[in-house]
Coordinates of N, CA and C in Angstrom, one line a residue:
M1 N 0.5 9.0 -36.1 CA -0.6 9.6 -35.5 C -0.1 10.5 -34.3
S2 N -0.5 11.7 -34.3 CA 0.0 12.7 -33.3 C -0.8 12.4 -32.0
A3 N -0.3 13.0 -30.9 CA -0.9 12.8 -29.6 C -2.3 13.4 -29.6
G4 N -2.5 14.6 -30.2 CA -3.8 15.2 -30.3 C -4.8 14.3 -31.0
E5 N -4.4 13.7 -32.1 CA -5.3 12.8 -32.8 C -5.6 11.6 -32.0
L6 N -4.6 11.1 -31.3 CA -4.8 9.9 -30.5 C -5.8 10.2 -29.4
F7 N -5.7 11.3 -28.7 CA -6.7 11.7 -27.6 C -8.1 12.1 -28.1
A8 N -8.2 12.3 -29.4 CA -9.5 12.6 -30.0 C -10.3 11.3 -30.3
L9 N -9.7 10.2 -30.2 CA -10.4 8.9 -30.4 C -11.3 8.6 -29.2
P10 N -12.5 8.2 -29.5 CA -13.5 8.0 -28.3 C -13.0 6.9 -27.4
F11 N -12.4 5.8 -27.9 CA -12.0 4.7 -27.0 C -10.8 5.2 -26.2
M12 N -10.0 6.1 -26.6 CA -8.9 6.6 -25.8 C -9.4 7.5 -24.7
Q13 N -10.4 8.3 -25.0 CA -11.0 9.2 -24.0 C -11.6 8.4 -22.9
R14 N -12.4 7.3 -23.3 CA -13.0 6.4 -22.3 C -11.9 5.8 -21.4
A15 N -10.8 5.3 -22.1 CA -9.7 4.6 -21.4 C -9.1 5.6 -20.4
L16 N -8.8 6.8 -20.8 CA -8.2 7.8 -19.9 C -9.0 8.2 -18.7
I17 N -10.3 8.3 -19.0 CA -11.3 8.7 -17.9 C -11.3 7.5 -16.9
A18 N -11.4 6.3 -17.4 CA -11.4 5.1 -16.5 C -10.1 5.0 -15.7
A19 N -9.0 5.2 -16.4 CA -7.7 5.0 -15.7 C -7.5 6.1 -14.7
L20 N -7.9 7.3 -15.0 CA -7.8 8.4 -14.0 C -8.6 8.1 -12.8
L21 N -9.9 7.7 -12.9 CA -10.7 7.4 -11.8 C -10.2 6.2 -11.0
T22 N -9.7 5.2 -11.6 CA -9.1 4.1 -10.9 C -7.8 4.6 -10.2
G23 N -7.1 5.4 -10.8 CA -5.9 5.9 -10.2 C -6.1 6.8 -9.0
L24 N -7.3 7.4 -8.9 CA -7.7 8.2 -7.7 C -8.3 7.3 -6.6
A25 N -9.1 6.3 -7.0 CA -9.9 5.5 -6.0 C -9.0 4.5 -5.3
A26 N -8.2 3.8 -6.1 CA -7.4 2.7 -5.5 C -6.4 3.2 -4.4
P27 N -5.7 4.2 -4.6 CA -4.8 4.7 -3.5 C -5.5 5.2 -2.3
A28 N -6.7 5.8 -2.5 CA -7.5 6.3 -1.4 C -7.8 5.3 -0.4
V29 N -8.2 4.1 -0.8 CA -8.5 3.0 0.1 C -7.2 2.1 0.4
G30 N -6.3 2.1 -0.6 CA -5.1 1.3 -0.4 C -4.2 1.7 0.7
T31 N -4.2 3.0 1.0 CA -3.5 3.5 2.2 C -3.9 2.9 3.5
F32 N -5.2 2.7 3.7 CA -5.7 2.1 4.9 C -5.4 0.6 4.9
L33 N -5.4 0.0 3.8 CA -5.1 -1.5 3.7 C -3.7 -1.7 4.1
V34 N -2.8 -0.9 3.6 CA -1.3 -1.1 3.9 C -1.1 -0.9 5.4
Q35 N -1.7 0.2 6.0 CA -1.6 0.4 7.4 C -2.1 -0.8 8.2
R36 N -3.1 -1.5 7.7 CA -3.6 -2.6 8.5 C -2.9 -3.9 8.1
R37 N -1.9 -3.8 7.3 CA -1.1 -5.0 6.9 C -2.0 -6.0 6.1
L38 N -2.8 -5.4 5.2 CA -3.7 -6.2 4.4 C -3.4 -5.9 2.9
A39 N -2.1 -5.7 2.6 CA -1.8 -5.2 1.2 C -2.2 -6.2 0.1
L40 N -2.3 -7.5 0.4 CA -2.7 -8.4 -0.6 C -4.2 -8.5 -0.8
M41 N -4.9 -7.8 0.0 CA -6.4 -7.9 -0.1 C -6.9 -7.6 -1.5
G42 N -6.3 -6.6 -2.2 CA -6.8 -6.2 -3.5 C -6.6 -7.4 -4.5
D43 N -5.5 -8.1 -4.4 CA -5.3 -9.2 -5.3 C -6.3 -10.3 -5.0
G44 N -6.5 -10.6 -3.8 CA -7.4 -11.7 -3.4 C -8.9 -11.3 -3.8
I45 N -9.3 -10.1 -3.5 CA -10.6 -9.7 -3.8 C -10.8 -9.7 -5.3
G46 N -9.8 -9.4 -6.1 CA -9.9 -9.5 -7.5 C -10.2 -10.9 -8.0
H47 N -9.6 -11.9 -7.4 CA -9.9 -13.2 -7.7 C -11.3 -13.7 -7.3
V48 N -11.7 -13.2 -6.1 CA -13.1 -13.5 -5.7 C -14.1 -12.8 -6.6
A49 N -13.8 -11.6 -7.1 CA -14.7 -10.9 -8.0 C -14.9 -11.7 -9.3
V50 N -13.9 -12.5 -9.7 CA -14.1 -13.3 -10.9 C -15.3 -14.2 -10.9
T51 N -15.6 -14.7 -9.7 CA -16.9 -15.5 -9.5 C -18.1 -14.6 -9.9
G52 N -18.1 -13.4 -9.4 CA -19.2 -12.4 -9.8 C -19.3 -12.1 -11.2
V53 N -18.1 -12.0 -11.9 CA -18.1 -11.8 -13.3 C -18.7 -12.9 -14.0
A54 N -18.3 -14.1 -13.6 CA -18.9 -15.4 -14.2 C -20.4 -15.4 -14.0
I55 N -20.8 -15.1 -12.9 CA -22.3 -15.1 -12.6 C -23.0 -14.1 -13.6
G56 N -22.4 -12.9 -13.7 CA -22.9 -12.0 -14.6 C -23.0 -12.4 -16.1
L57 N -21.9 -13.1 -16.5 CA -21.8 -13.6 -17.9 C -22.9 -14.7 -18.1
V58 N -23.0 -15.6 -17.1 CA -23.9 -16.7 -17.3 C -25.4 -16.3 -17.2
T59 N -25.7 -15.3 -16.4 CA -27.1 -14.8 -16.2 C -27.4 -13.8 -17.2
G60 N -26.5 -13.2 -17.9 CA -26.7 -12.2 -18.9 C -26.8 -10.8 -18.3
A61 N -26.5 -10.7 -17.0 CA -26.4 -9.4 -16.3 C -25.1 -8.7 -16.7
S62 N -25.1 -7.4 -16.4 CA -23.8 -6.6 -16.6 C -22.8 -7.1 -15.6
P63 N -21.7 -7.7 -16.1 CA -20.7 -8.3 -15.2 C -20.2 -7.5 -14.0
P64 N -20.0 -6.1 -14.1 CA -19.5 -5.4 -13.0 C -20.4 -5.5 -11.7
W65 N -21.7 -5.5 -11.9 CA -22.6 -5.4 -10.7 C -22.6 -6.7 -9.9
P66 N -22.7 -7.9 -10.5 CA -22.5 -9.1 -9.7 C -21.1 -9.2 -9.2
A67 N -20.1 -8.7 -9.9 CA -18.7 -8.7 -9.4 C -18.6 -7.9 -8.1
V68 N -19.3 -6.7 -8.1 CA -19.3 -5.9 -6.9 C -19.9 -6.6 -5.7
L69 N -21.0 -7.2 -6.0 CA -21.7 -7.9 -4.9 C -20.9 -9.1 -4.3
V70 N -20.3 -9.9 -5.2 CA -19.5 -11.0 -4.8 C -18.3 -10.5 -4.1
A71 N -17.6 -9.5 -4.6 CA -16.4 -9.0 -4.0 C -16.7 -8.4 -2.6
V72 N -17.8 -7.7 -2.5 CA -18.2 -7.1 -1.2 C -18.4 -8.3 -0.2
A73 N -19.2 -9.3 -0.6 CA -19.4 -10.4 0.3 C -18.1 -11.1 0.7
G74 N -17.2 -11.3 -0.3 CA -15.9 -11.9 0.0 C -15.1 -11.0 1.0
A75 N -15.1 -9.7 0.8 CA -14.4 -8.8 1.7 C -14.9 -8.8 3.1
V76 N -16.2 -8.8 3.2 CA -16.8 -8.9 4.5 C -16.5 -10.3 5.2
L77 N -16.5 -11.3 4.4 CA -16.1 -12.6 5.0 C -14.7 -12.7 5.4
I78 N -13.8 -12.1 4.6 CA -12.4 -12.0 5.0 C -12.2 -11.2 6.3
E79 N -12.9 -10.1 6.4 CA -12.9 -9.3 7.6 C -13.4 -10.1 8.8
F80 N -14.5 -10.8 8.6 CA -15.1 -11.6 9.7 C -14.1 -12.7 10.1
I81 N -13.5 -13.4 9.2 CA -12.5 -14.5 9.5 C -11.3 -13.8 10.3
R82 N -10.9 -12.7 9.8 CA -9.7 -12.0 10.4 C -10.1 -11.6 11.8
E83 N -11.3 -11.1 12.0 CA -11.6 -10.5 13.3 C -12.0 -11.7 14.3
R84 N -12.7 -12.7 13.9 CA -13.1 -13.7 14.8 C -12.1 -14.8 15.0
G85 N -11.3 -15.1 14.0 CA -10.4 -16.2 14.1 C -9.1 -15.8 14.8
Q86 N -8.3 -16.8 14.9 CA -7.0 -16.6 15.5 C -5.9 -16.4 14.4
T87 N -6.4 -16.0 13.2 CA -5.4 -15.8 12.1 C -5.3 -14.4 11.8
N88 N -4.3 -14.0 11.0 CA -4.2 -12.7 10.5 C -4.9 -12.5 9.2
G89 N -4.9 -11.3 8.7 CA -5.7 -11.0 7.5 C -5.2 -11.8 6.2
D90 N -3.9 -12.1 6.2 CA -3.3 -12.7 5.0 C -3.8 -14.2 4.9
V91 N -3.9 -14.9 6.1 CA -4.4 -16.2 6.1 C -5.9 -16.3 5.7
A92 N -6.7 -15.4 6.2 CA -8.1 -15.3 5.8 C -8.2 -15.0 4.3
L93 N -7.3 -14.2 3.8 CA -7.4 -13.8 2.4 C -7.0 -15.1 1.5
A94 N -6.1 -15.8 2.0 CA -5.7 -17.0 1.2 C -6.8 -18.1 1.1
L95 N -7.6 -18.1 2.2 CA -8.7 -19.1 2.2 C -9.7 -18.8 1.1
L96 N -9.9 -17.5 0.7 CA -10.9 -17.2 -0.3 C -10.2 -16.9 -1.7
F97 N -9.0 -16.7 -1.7 CA -8.2 -16.3 -2.9 C -8.5 -17.3 -4.0
Y98 N -8.1 -18.5 -3.8 CA -8.2 -19.6 -4.8 C -9.6 -20.0 -5.0
G99 N -10.4 -20.0 -4.0 CA -11.8 -20.4 -4.2 C -12.6 -19.5 -5.1
G100 N -12.3 -18.2 -5.0 CA -12.9 -17.2 -5.9 C -12.6 -17.4 -7.4
L101 N -11.3 -17.7 -7.6 CA -10.9 -17.9 -9.0 C -11.5 -19.2 -9.5
A102 N -11.5 -20.3 -8.7 CA -12.0 -21.6 -9.1 C -13.5 -21.5 -9.3
G103 N -14.2 -20.7 -8.4 CA -15.7 -20.5 -8.6 C -16.0 -19.8 -9.9
G104 N -15.2 -18.9 -10.3 CA -15.4 -18.2 -11.6 C -15.3 -19.1 -12.8
I105 N -14.2 -19.9 -12.7 CA -14.0 -20.9 -13.8 C -15.1 -22.0 -13.8
L106 N -15.5 -22.4 -12.7 CA -16.5 -23.5 -12.6 C -17.9 -22.9 -13.1
I107 N -18.3 -21.8 -12.7 CA -19.5 -21.2 -13.1 C -19.6 -20.9 -14.6
S108 N -18.5 -20.4 -15.1 CA -18.4 -20.1 -16.5 C -18.5 -21.4 -17.3
G109 N -17.8 -22.5 -16.8 CA -17.9 -23.8 -17.5 C -19.3 -24.4 -17.4
I110 N -20.0 -24.3 -16.3 CA -21.3 -24.8 -16.1 C -22.3 -24.1 -17.1
G111 N -22.1 -22.8 -17.2 CA -22.9 -22.0 -18.1 C -22.5 -22.0 -19.6
D112 N -21.6 -22.8 -19.9 CA -21.0 -22.9 -21.3 C -20.6 -21.5 -21.8
S113 N -20.0 -20.7 -20.9 CA -19.5 -19.4 -21.3 C -18.0 -19.5 -21.6
S114 N -17.5 -18.7 -22.4 CA -16.1 -18.8 -22.8 C -15.3 -18.2 -21.7
T115 N -14.2 -18.9 -21.4 CA -13.3 -18.3 -20.4 C -12.4 -17.2 -20.9
A116 N -12.5 -16.9 -22.3 CA -11.8 -15.8 -22.8 C -12.4 -14.5 -22.4
T117 N -13.7 -14.5 -22.3 CA -14.4 -13.3 -21.8 C -14.1 -13.1 -20.3
L118 N -14.0 -14.2 -19.6 CA -13.7 -14.1 -18.2 C -12.3 -13.6 -18.0
Q119 N -11.4 -13.9 -18.9 CA -10.0 -13.5 -18.8 C -9.9 -12.0 -19.1
R120 N -10.8 -11.5 -19.9 CA -10.7 -10.0 -20.2 C -10.9 -9.2 -18.9
Y121 N -11.8 -9.7 -18.0 CA -12.0 -9.1 -16.8 C -10.9 -9.3 -15.8
L122 N -10.3 -10.5 -15.8 CA -9.3 -10.9 -14.9 C -8.0 -10.1 -15.2
F123 N -7.7 -10.0 -16.5 CA -6.4 -9.3 -16.8 C -6.6 -7.9 -17.3
G124 N -7.8 -7.4 -17.4 CA -8.1 -6.0 -17.8 C -8.0 -5.8 -19.3
S125 N -8.6 -4.8 -19.8 CA -8.6 -4.4 -21.2 C -8.9 -2.9 -21.3
L126 N -8.0 -2.1 -21.0 CA -8.3 -0.6 -20.9 C -8.9 0.0 -22.2
T127 N -8.4 -0.5 -23.4 CA -8.9 0.2 -24.6 C -10.2 -0.3 -25.1
T128 N -10.8 -1.4 -24.4 CA -12.1 -1.9 -24.9 C -13.2 -1.5 -23.9
I129 N -13.0 -0.5 -23.1 CA -14.0 -0.1 -22.1 C -15.1 0.6 -22.8
S130 N -16.3 0.2 -22.5 CA -17.5 0.8 -23.1 C -18.0 2.0 -22.3
I131 N -19.0 2.7 -22.8 CA -19.6 3.8 -22.1 C -20.2 3.4 -20.8
D132 N -20.8 2.2 -20.8 CA -21.4 1.7 -19.6 C -20.4 1.4 -18.5
D133 N -19.2 0.8 -18.9 CA -18.1 0.6 -18.0 C -17.6 1.9 -17.4
V134 N -17.5 2.9 -18.2 CA -17.1 4.2 -17.7 C -18.0 4.8 -16.7
I135 N -19.3 4.7 -16.9 CA -20.3 5.2 -16.0 C -20.3 4.4 -14.7
V136 N -20.2 3.1 -14.8 CA -20.0 2.3 -13.5 C -18.8 2.6 -12.8
T137 N -17.7 2.8 -13.5 CA -16.4 3.2 -12.9 C -16.5 4.6 -12.2
M138 N -17.2 5.5 -12.9 CA -17.4 6.9 -12.3 C -18.2 6.8 -11.0
V139 N -19.3 6.1 -11.0 CA -20.1 6.0 -9.8 C -19.4 5.4 -8.7
L140 N -18.8 4.2 -8.9 CA -18.2 3.5 -7.9 C -16.9 4.2 -7.4
A141 N -16.1 4.8 -8.3 CA -14.9 5.5 -7.8 C -15.3 6.7 -7.0
A142 N -16.4 7.4 -7.4 CA -16.8 8.6 -6.7 C -17.2 8.2 -5.2
V143 N -17.9 7.1 -5.1 CA -18.3 6.6 -3.8 C -17.1 6.3 -2.9
V144 N -16.1 5.6 -3.5 CA -14.9 5.3 -2.7 C -14.2 6.5 -2.3
I145 N -14.0 7.4 -3.3 CA -13.2 8.6 -3.0 C -13.9 9.5 -1.9
V146 N -15.2 9.7 -2.0 CA -15.9 10.5 -1.1 C -15.9 9.9 0.3
L147 N -16.1 8.6 0.4 CA -16.1 8.0 1.7 C -14.7 8.0 2.3
C148 N -13.7 7.7 1.5 CA -12.3 7.7 2.0 C -11.8 9.1 2.5
L149 N -12.2 10.1 1.7 CA -11.8 11.5 2.1 C -12.7 12.0 3.3
G150 N -14.0 11.7 3.3 CA -14.9 12.2 4.3 C -14.6 11.5 5.7
L151 N -14.2 10.3 5.6 CA -14.0 9.5 6.9 C -12.5 9.3 7.1
A152 N -11.6 10.0 6.5 CA -10.2 9.8 6.6 C -9.7 9.8 8.1
P153 N -10.1 10.8 8.9 CA -9.6 10.7 10.3 C -10.0 9.4 11.1
Q154 N -11.2 9.0 10.9 CA -11.7 7.8 11.6 C -11.0 6.5 11.0
L155 N -10.9 6.5 9.7 CA -10.3 5.3 9.0 C -8.8 5.2 9.4
F156 N -8.1 6.4 9.5 CA -6.7 6.4 9.9 C -6.5 6.0 11.3
A157 N -7.4 6.4 12.2 CA -7.3 6.1 13.6 C -7.5 4.6 13.8
V158 N -8.5 4.0 13.1 CA -8.7 2.6 13.2 C -7.6 1.8 12.6
A159 N -7.1 2.2 11.5 CA -6.0 1.5 10.8 C -4.7 1.6 11.6
Q160 N -4.4 2.7 12.2 CA -3.2 2.9 13.0 C -3.2 2.2 14.3
D161 N -4.2 2.3 15.1 CA -4.3 1.7 16.4 C -5.7 1.4 16.8
Q162 N -6.1 0.2 16.7 CA -7.5 -0.2 16.9 C -7.9 0.0 18.4
E163 N -7.0 -0.3 19.3 CA -7.3 -0.1 20.7 C -7.6 1.3 21.1
F164 N -6.7 2.2 20.6 CA -6.9 3.6 20.8 C -8.2 4.1 20.2
A165 N -8.5 3.6 19.0 CA -9.7 4.0 18.3 C -11.0 3.6 19.1
Q166 N -10.9 2.4 19.7 CA -12.0 1.9 20.5 C -12.2 2.7 21.7
V167 N -11.1 3.1 22.4 CA -11.1 3.9 23.6 C -11.7 5.3 23.3
A168 N -11.3 5.8 22.1 CA -11.8 7.1 21.6 C -13.3 7.1 21.3
G169 N -13.9 5.9 21.3 CA -15.3 5.9 21.0 C -15.7 5.6 19.5
L170 N -14.7 5.2 18.7 CA -15.0 4.9 17.3 C -15.5 3.4 17.2
R171 N -16.4 3.2 16.3 CA -16.9 1.9 16.0 C -15.9 1.1 15.1
V172 N -15.0 0.5 15.8 CA -13.9 -0.2 15.1 C -14.4 -1.2 14.1
R173 N -15.3 -2.1 14.5 CA -15.8 -3.1 13.6 C -16.4 -2.5 12.4
F174 N -17.2 -1.5 12.5 CA -17.8 -0.9 11.4 C -16.8 -0.3 10.4
Y175 N -15.8 0.4 10.9 CA -14.8 1.0 10.1 C -13.9 -0.1 9.4
N176 N -13.6 -1.2 10.1 CA -12.9 -2.3 9.5 C -13.7 -2.9 8.3
V177 N -15.0 -3.1 8.5 CA -15.8 -3.7 7.5 C -15.9 -2.6 6.3
L178 N -16.0 -1.4 6.7 CA -16.1 -0.3 5.6 C -14.9 -0.3 4.8
V179 N -13.7 -0.4 5.4 CA -12.4 -0.5 4.6 C -12.4 -1.7 3.7
A180 N -12.9 -2.8 4.2 CA -12.9 -4.0 3.4 C -13.9 -3.9 2.2
V181 N -15.1 -3.3 2.4 CA -16.0 -3.0 1.4 C -15.5 -2.0 0.4
L182 N -14.9 -1.0 0.8 CA -14.3 0.0 -0.1 C -13.2 -0.6 -0.9
A183 N -12.4 -1.5 -0.3 CA -11.4 -2.2 -1.1 C -12.0 -3.1 -2.2
A184 N -13.1 -3.8 -1.8 CA -13.8 -4.6 -2.8 C -14.4 -3.8 -4.0
V185 N -14.9 -2.6 -3.6 CA -15.5 -1.8 -4.7 C -14.4 -1.2 -5.6
S186 N -13.3 -0.8 -5.0 CA -12.2 -0.2 -5.8 C -11.5 -1.3 -6.7
V187 N -11.5 -2.5 -6.2 CA -11.0 -3.6 -7.0 C -11.9 -3.9 -8.2
T188 N -13.2 -3.9 -8.0 CA -14.1 -4.1 -9.1 C -14.0 -2.9 -10.1
V189 N -13.8 -1.7 -9.6 CA -13.6 -0.6 -10.5 C -12.4 -0.7 -11.3
A190 N -11.4 -1.3 -10.8 CA -10.1 -1.5 -11.5 C -10.0 -2.7 -12.4
M191 N -11.0 -3.6 -12.3 CA -10.9 -4.8 -13.0 C -10.7 -4.6 -14.5
R192 N -11.4 -3.7 -15.1 CA -11.3 -3.5 -16.5 C -10.1 -2.6 -16.9
T193 N -9.6 -1.9 -16.0 CA -8.6 -0.9 -16.3 C -7.1 -1.3 -16.0
V194 N -7.0 -2.3 -15.1 CA -5.6 -2.6 -14.7 C -5.2 -3.9 -15.4

């Protein structure tokens, strides 16, 4: 099969669109995570989002939407623990990392749902992305990219030096939470593609 014939297949077109959008959204927010020394946040939020996927599977809802909600709640909680506690972001992340994965397995077991479906979301499946998944990916990736590009100076200032950003009049807590939420959204965008 030639490359032209391969790219003419509908599942390959969906896979390429989803991969392209994920490839644009993830680094847009990942830059600020690395600057804040929260590089492992994506991995941890991915495991927290598994609980949301399990909730979606058990309730019959589309799994990406509960995954987004649970991932955002987990990201905000990680940021709250990091900000209020005497720990750094990695310790806060570790507190939720395993709980999110265990919650997903527990909920899928309670709902008599197969863990094989749960694993598709955990390990990704680029070639099985549906039209609905592509639409969700497009919407969420667009939100992440627009916010990251539109607020790049503020996000950079907060990520680089929080004390300077606070003296400059920026709402540091708001931007920290925003980066955590954008990370959660980009992780749920990437769940099916990575």
